[in-house]
Tab-separated table of C-alpha atoms in Angstrom:
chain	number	residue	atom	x	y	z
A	1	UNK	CA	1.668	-12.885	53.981
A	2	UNK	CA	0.801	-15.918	55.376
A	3	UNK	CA	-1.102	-16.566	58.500
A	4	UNK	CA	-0.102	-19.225	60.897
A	5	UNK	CA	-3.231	-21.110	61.398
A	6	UNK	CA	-4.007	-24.326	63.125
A	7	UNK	CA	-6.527	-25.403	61.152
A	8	UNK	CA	-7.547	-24.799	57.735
A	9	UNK	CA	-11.057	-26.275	56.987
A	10	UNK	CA	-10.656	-25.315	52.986
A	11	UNK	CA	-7.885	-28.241	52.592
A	12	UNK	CA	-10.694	-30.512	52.857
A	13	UNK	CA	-12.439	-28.743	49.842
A	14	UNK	CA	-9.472	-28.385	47.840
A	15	UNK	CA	-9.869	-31.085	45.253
A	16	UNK	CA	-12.880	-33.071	43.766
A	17	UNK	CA	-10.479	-36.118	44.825
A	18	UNK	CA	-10.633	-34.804	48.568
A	19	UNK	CA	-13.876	-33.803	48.820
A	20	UNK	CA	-15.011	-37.501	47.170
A	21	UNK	CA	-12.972	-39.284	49.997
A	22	UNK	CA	-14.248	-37.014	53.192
A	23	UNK	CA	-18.247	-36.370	51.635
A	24	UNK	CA	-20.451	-37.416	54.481
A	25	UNK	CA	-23.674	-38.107	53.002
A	26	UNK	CA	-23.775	-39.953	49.901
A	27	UNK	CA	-27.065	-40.757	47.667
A	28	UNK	CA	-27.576	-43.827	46.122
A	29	UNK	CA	-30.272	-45.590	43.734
A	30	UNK	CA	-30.884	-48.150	46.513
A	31	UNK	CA	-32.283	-44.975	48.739
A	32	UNK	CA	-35.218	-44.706	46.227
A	33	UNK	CA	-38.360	-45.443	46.008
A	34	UNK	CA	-40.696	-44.702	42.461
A	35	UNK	CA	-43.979	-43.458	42.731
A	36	UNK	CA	-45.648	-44.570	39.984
A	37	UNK	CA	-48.862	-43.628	38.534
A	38	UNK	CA	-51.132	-46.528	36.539
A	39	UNK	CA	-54.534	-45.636	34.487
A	40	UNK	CA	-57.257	-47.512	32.962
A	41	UNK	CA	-55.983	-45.269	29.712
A	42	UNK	CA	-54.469	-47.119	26.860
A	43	UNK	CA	-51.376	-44.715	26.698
A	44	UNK	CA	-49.101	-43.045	28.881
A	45	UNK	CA	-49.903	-39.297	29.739
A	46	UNK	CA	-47.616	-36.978	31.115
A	47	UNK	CA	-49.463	-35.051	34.536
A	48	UNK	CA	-49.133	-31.475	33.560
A	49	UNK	CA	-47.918	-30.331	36.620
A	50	UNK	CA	-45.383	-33.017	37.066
A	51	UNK	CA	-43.361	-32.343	34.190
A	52	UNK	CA	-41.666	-35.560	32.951
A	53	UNK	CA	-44.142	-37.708	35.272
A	54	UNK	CA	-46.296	-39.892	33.490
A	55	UNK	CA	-49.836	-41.781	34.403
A	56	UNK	CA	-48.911	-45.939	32.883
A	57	UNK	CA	-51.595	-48.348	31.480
A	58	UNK	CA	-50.928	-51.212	33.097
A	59	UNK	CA	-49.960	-52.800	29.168
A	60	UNK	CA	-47.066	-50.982	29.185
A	61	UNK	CA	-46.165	-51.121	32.584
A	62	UNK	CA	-43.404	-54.272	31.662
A	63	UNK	CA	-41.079	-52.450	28.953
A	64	UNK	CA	-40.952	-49.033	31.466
A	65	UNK	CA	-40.201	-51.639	34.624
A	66	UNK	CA	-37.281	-52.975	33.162
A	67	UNK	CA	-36.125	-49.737	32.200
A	68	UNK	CA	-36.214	-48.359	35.855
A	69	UNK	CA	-34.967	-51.874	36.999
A	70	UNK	CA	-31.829	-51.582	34.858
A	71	UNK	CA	-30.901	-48.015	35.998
A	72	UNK	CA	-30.546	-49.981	39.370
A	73	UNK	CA	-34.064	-48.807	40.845
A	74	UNK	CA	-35.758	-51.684	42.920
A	75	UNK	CA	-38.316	-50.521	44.524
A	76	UNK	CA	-41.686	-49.141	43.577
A	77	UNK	CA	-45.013	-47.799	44.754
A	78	UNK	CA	-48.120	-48.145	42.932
A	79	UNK	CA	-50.776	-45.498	42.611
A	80	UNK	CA	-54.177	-45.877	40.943
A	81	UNK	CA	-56.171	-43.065	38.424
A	82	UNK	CA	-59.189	-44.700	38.577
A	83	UNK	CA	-62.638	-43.747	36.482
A	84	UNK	CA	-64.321	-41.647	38.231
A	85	UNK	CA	-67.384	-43.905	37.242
A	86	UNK	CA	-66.141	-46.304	39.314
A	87	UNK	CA	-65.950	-44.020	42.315
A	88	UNK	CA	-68.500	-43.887	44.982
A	89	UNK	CA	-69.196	-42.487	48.609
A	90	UNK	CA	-67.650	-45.669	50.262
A	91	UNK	CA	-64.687	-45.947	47.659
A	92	UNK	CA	-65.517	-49.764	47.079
A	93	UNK	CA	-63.827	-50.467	44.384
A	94	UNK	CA	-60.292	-50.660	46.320
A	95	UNK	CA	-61.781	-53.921	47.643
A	96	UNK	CA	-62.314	-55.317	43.784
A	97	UNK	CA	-59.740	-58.183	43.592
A	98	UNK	CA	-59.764	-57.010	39.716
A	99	UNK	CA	-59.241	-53.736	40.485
A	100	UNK	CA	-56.771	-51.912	38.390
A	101	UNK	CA	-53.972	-51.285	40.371
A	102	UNK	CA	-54.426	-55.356	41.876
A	103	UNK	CA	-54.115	-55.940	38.454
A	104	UNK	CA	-51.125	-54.303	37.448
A	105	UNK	CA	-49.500	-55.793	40.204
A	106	UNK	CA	-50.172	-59.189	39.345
A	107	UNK	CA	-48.540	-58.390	35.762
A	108	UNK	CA	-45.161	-56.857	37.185
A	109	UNK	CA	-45.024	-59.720	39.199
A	110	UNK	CA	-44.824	-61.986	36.593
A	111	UNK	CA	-42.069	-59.995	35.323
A	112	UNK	CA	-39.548	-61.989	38.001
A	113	UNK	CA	-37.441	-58.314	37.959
A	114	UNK	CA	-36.614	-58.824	41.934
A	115	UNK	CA	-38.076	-55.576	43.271
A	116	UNK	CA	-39.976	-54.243	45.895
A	117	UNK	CA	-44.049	-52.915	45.298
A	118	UNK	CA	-45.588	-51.172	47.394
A	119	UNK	CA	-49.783	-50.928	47.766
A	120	UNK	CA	-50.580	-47.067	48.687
A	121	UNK	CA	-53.419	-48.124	51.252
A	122	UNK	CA	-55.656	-45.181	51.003
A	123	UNK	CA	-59.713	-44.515	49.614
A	124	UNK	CA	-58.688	-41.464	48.674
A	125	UNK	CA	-58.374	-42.738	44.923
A	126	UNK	CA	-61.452	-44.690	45.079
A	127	UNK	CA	-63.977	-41.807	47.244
A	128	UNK	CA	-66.215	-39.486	44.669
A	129	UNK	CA	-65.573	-36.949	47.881
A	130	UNK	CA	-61.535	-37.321	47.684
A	131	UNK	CA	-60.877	-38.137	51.499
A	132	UNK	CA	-58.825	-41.151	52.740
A	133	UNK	CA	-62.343	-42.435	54.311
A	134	UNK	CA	-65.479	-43.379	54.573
A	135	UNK	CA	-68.070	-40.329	55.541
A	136	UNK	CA	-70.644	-39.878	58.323
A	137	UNK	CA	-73.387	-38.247	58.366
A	138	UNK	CA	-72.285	-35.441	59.546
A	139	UNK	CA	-69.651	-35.281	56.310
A	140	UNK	CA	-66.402	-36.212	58.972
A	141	UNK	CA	-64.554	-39.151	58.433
A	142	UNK	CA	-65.812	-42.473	60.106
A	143	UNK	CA	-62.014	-43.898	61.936
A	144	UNK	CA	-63.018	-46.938	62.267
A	145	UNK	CA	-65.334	-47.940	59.605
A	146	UNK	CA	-62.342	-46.828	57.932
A	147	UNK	CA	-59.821	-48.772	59.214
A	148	UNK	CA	-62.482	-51.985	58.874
A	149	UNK	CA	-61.981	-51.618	54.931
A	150	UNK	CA	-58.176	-50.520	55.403
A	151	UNK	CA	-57.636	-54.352	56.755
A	152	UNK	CA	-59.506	-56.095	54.392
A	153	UNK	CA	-57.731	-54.242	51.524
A	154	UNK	CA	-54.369	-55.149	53.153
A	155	UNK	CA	-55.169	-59.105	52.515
A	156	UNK	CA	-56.156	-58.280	48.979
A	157	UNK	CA	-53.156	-56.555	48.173
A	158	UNK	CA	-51.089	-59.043	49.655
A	159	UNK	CA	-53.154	-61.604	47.130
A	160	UNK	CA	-52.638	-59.469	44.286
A	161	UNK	CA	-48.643	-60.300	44.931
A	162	UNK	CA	-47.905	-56.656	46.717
A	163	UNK	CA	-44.763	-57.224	49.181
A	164	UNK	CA	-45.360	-53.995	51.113
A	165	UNK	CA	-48.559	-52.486	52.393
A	166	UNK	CA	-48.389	-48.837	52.606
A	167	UNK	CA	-51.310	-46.946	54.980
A	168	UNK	CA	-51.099	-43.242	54.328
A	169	UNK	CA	-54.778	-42.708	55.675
A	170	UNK	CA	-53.966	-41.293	59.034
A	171	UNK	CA	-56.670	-43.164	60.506
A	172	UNK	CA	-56.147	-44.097	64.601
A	173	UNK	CA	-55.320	-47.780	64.538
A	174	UNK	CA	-54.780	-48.825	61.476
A	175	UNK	CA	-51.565	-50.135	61.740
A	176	UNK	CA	-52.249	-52.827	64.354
A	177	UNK	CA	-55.718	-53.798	62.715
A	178	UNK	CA	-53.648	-54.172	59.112
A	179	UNK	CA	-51.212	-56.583	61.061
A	180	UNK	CA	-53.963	-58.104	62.478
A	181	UNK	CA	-55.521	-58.806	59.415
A	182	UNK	CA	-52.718	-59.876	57.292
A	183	UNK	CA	-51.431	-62.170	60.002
A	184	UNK	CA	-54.748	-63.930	60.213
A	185	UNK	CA	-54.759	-64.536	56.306
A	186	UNK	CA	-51.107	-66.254	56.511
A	187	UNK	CA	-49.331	-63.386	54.961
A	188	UNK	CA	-46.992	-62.129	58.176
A	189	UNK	CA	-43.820	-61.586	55.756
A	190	UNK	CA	-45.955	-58.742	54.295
A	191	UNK	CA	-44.640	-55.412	55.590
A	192	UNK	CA	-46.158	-52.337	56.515
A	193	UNK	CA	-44.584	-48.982	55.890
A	194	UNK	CA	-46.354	-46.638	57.734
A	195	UNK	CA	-47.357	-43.063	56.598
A	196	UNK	CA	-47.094	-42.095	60.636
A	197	UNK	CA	-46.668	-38.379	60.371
A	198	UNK	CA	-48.473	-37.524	57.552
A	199	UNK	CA	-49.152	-33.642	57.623
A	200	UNK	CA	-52.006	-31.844	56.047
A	201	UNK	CA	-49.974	-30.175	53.526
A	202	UNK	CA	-50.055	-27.504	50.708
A	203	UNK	CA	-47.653	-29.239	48.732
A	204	UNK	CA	-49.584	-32.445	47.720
A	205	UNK	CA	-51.915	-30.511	45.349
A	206	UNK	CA	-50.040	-31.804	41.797
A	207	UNK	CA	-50.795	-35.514	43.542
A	208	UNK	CA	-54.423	-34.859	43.541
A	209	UNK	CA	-54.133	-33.402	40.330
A	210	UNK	CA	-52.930	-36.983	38.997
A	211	UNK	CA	-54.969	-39.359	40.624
A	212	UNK	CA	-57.861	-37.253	40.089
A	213	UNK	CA	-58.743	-37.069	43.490
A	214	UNK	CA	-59.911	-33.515	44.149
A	215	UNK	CA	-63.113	-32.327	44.265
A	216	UNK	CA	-64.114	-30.247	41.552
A	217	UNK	CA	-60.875	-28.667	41.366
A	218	UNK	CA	-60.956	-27.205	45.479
A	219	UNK	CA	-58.391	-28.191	48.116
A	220	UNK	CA	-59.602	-30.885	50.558
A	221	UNK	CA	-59.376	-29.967	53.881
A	222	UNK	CA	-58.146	-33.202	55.910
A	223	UNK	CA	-57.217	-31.656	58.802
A	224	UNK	CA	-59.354	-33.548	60.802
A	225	UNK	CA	-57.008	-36.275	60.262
A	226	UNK	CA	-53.796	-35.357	59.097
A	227	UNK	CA	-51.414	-34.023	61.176
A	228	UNK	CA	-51.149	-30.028	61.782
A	229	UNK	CA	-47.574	-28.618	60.555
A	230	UNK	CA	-46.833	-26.312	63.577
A	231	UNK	CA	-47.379	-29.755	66.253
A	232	UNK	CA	-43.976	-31.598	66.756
A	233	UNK	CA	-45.082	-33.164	69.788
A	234	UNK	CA	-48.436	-34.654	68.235
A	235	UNK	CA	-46.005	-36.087	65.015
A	236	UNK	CA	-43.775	-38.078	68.059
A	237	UNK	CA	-46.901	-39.429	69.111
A	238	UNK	CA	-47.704	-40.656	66.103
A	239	UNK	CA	-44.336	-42.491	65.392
A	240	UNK	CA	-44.601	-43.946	68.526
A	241	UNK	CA	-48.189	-45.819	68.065
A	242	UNK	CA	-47.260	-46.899	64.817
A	243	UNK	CA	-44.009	-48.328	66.098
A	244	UNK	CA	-45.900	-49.993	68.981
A	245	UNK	CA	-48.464	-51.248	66.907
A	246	UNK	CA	-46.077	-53.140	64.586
A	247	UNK	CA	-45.220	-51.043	61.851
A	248	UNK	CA	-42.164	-52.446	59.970
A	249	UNK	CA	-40.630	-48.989	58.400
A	250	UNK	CA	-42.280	-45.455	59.288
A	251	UNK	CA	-42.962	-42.706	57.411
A	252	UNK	CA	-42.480	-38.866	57.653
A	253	UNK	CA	-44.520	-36.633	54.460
A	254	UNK	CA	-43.463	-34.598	53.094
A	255	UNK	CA	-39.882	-34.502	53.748
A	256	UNK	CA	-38.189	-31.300	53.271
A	257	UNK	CA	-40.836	-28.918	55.497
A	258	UNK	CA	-40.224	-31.759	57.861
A	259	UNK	CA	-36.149	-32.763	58.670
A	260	UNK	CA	-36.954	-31.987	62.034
A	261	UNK	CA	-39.189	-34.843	62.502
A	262	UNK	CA	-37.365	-37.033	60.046
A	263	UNK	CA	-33.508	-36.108	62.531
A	264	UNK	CA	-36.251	-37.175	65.436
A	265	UNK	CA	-37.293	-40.473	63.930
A	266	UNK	CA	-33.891	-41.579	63.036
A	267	UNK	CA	-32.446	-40.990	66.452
A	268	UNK	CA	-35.250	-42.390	68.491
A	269	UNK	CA	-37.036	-45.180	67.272
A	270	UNK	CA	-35.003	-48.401	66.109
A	271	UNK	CA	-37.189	-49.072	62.854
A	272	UNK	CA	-35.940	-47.695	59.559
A	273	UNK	CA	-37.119	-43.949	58.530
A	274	UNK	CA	-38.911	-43.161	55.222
A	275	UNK	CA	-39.482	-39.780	53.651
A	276	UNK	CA	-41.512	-38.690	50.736
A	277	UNK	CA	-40.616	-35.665	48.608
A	278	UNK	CA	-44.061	-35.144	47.752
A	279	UNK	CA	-45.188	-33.632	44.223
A	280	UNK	CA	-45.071	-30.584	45.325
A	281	UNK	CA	-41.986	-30.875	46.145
A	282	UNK	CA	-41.011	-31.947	42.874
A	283	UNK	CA	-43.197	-29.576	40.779
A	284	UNK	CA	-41.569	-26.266	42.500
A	285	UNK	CA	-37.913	-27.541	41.414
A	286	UNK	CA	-39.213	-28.240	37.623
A	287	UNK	CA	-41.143	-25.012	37.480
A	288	UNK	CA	-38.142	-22.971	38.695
A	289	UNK	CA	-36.467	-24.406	35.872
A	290	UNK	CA	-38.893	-24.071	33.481
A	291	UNK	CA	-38.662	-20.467	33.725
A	292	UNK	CA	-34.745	-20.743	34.097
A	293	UNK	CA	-34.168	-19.590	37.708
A	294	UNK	CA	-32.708	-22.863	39.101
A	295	UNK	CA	-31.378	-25.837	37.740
A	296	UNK	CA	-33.638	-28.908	38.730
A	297	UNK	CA	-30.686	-31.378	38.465
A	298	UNK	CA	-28.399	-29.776	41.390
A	299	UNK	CA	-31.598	-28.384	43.658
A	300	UNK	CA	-32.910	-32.244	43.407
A	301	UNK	CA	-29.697	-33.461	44.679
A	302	UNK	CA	-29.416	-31.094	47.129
A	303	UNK	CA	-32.998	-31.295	48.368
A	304	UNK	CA	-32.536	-35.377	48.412
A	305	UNK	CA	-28.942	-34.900	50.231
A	306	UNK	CA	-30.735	-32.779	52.759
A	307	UNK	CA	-33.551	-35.489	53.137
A	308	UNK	CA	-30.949	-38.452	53.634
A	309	UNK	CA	-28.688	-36.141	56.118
A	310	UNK	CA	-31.781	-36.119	58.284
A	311	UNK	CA	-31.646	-39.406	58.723
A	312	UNK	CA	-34.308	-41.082	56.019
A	313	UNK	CA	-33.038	-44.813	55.323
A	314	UNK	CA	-35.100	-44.396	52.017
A	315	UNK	CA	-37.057	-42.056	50.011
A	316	UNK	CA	-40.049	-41.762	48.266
A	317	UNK	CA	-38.833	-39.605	44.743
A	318	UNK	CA	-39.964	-38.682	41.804
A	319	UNK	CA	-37.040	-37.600	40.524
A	320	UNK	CA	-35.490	-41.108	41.423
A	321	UNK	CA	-35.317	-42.278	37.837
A	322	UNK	CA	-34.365	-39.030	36.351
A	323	UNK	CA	-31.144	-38.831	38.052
A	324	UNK	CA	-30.159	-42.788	38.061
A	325	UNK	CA	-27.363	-42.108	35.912
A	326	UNK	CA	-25.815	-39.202	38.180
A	327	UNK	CA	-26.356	-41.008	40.798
């Protein structure tokens, strides 16, 4: 028997051919964004709990550029493991014009591959405490003291040939004191892409792991600063100053706990949307395949097709090079 229906949704699904020509959301490499890791090491390491993720010495930083630039990626964001002798209380050492990560953007330049790199602006890798800021007394984070050192490292990023400034501090202000400050140093075609709601998650633990940015192994609590997962009200806010501070692109992390904030974004402010899959993000797919309970292939696409269907213009990946080729 066969029923008389008016519609019949499954026609739609019938064929790979049909469901290529009516597929709504579609990924591309131009969506990404690398994270990439650089060390004062001489070799590349992988991060243990970012399988396939590696730490890069800025010597061999060239060969593995033009690798990711010919699987069509273009656009990259730099993040320093520095020494911890280098560290300190007032993480200066991200105002060091020979710093390493200044200085392995000054070599990728040189490369003339036409991409995008983008300075994480944060003291978080510099600080022998791990927070995004400079410390009172008191042990709380100093906002604008903070934000001070936040603009001046904005004009030496743009000097070290970085096209895109990238605040993911969570201090109040920043944005508009980082335009400020690159505007008054001649460089107003740098662009700022704004961590704006930036929530004080469990899932950035394999990060701090990297970057070596934890503090004797314990979980940092930044909640004093980033933004508390149950408040969807206090994110909007947050979007909003950035935008009216002069933000170029703003930023939602991390991205899957959050669609609701990235659907927001995308459908109420007129600047483009970022979202970051964060590590931990990243490190739950691997490990579920590691112990053969999901494939990391198909739950990456579908995590980054959820992402993208919430209305992120581009996102932050780690698995952006690993499935170039699918893609």
């Amino acid at each position: 028997m066969t029923y008389q229906l008016p519609n019949r949704p499954r026609r739609l699904r019938s064929s790979n051919a049909i469901r290529a020509l009516v597929e709504e959301t579609r990924l591309t490499i131009d969506d990404f964004v690398l994270p990439v890791f650089v060390t004062e090491e001489t070799k590349p390491s992988e991060i243990s709990s970012m399988p396939g993720v590696f730490c890069w010495p800025v010597s061999g930083l060239g060969d593995q550029l033009r690798n990711w630039r010919e699987m069509g990626i273009r656009a990259f964001a730099l993040f320093p493991k520095i020494d911890p002798q280098k560290k300190d209380d007032q993480g200066s050492e991200i105002l060091n014009r020979n710093a390493l990560v200044y200085r392995a953007s000054k070599s990728i330049k040189d490369l003339n591959l036409d991409i995008l790199l983008i300075a994480d602006l944060a003291l978080d890798p510099y600080t022998n405490h791990g927070h995004d800021g400079v410390l009172n007394a008191d042990g709380t984070v100093d906002n604008d003291r903070t934000v001070e050192i936040l603009a001046d490292t904005a004009v030496v990023c743009a000097n070290a040939g970085f096209d895109w400034v990238a605040p993911s501090d969570m201090m109040d202000g920043r944005v508009g004191a980082i335009r400020k400050a690159l505007d008054d140093s001649s460089f107003c075609n740098t662009g700022i892409i704004s961590y704006s709601a930036k929530f004080a998650s469990s899932y950035y633990g394999p990060f701090r792991s990297a970057i070596n940015s934890s503090l004797d192994g314990k979980t940092l609590d930044k909640k004093t600063y980033q933004l508390c997962p149950s408040n969807f009200r206090e994110a909007k806010r947050e979007l909003v100053l950035d935008f009216e501070e002069g933000a170029d692109v703003l930023m939602v992390k991390p991205a899957e706990p959050y669609l609701d904030v990235i659907r927001y974004a995308s459908q109420n402010i007129d600047l483009p949307i970022a979202a970051y899959q964060v590590s931990g993000e990243y490190s739950r797919i691997m490990a579920a395949d590691k112990l053969g309970w999901l494939n990391w292939e198909n739950c990456a696409l579908e995590s980054l097709v959820g992402i993208k269907r919430a209305g992120a213009d581009l996102i932050f990946s780690y698995f952006a090079d690993r499935l170039a080729k699918r893609l």
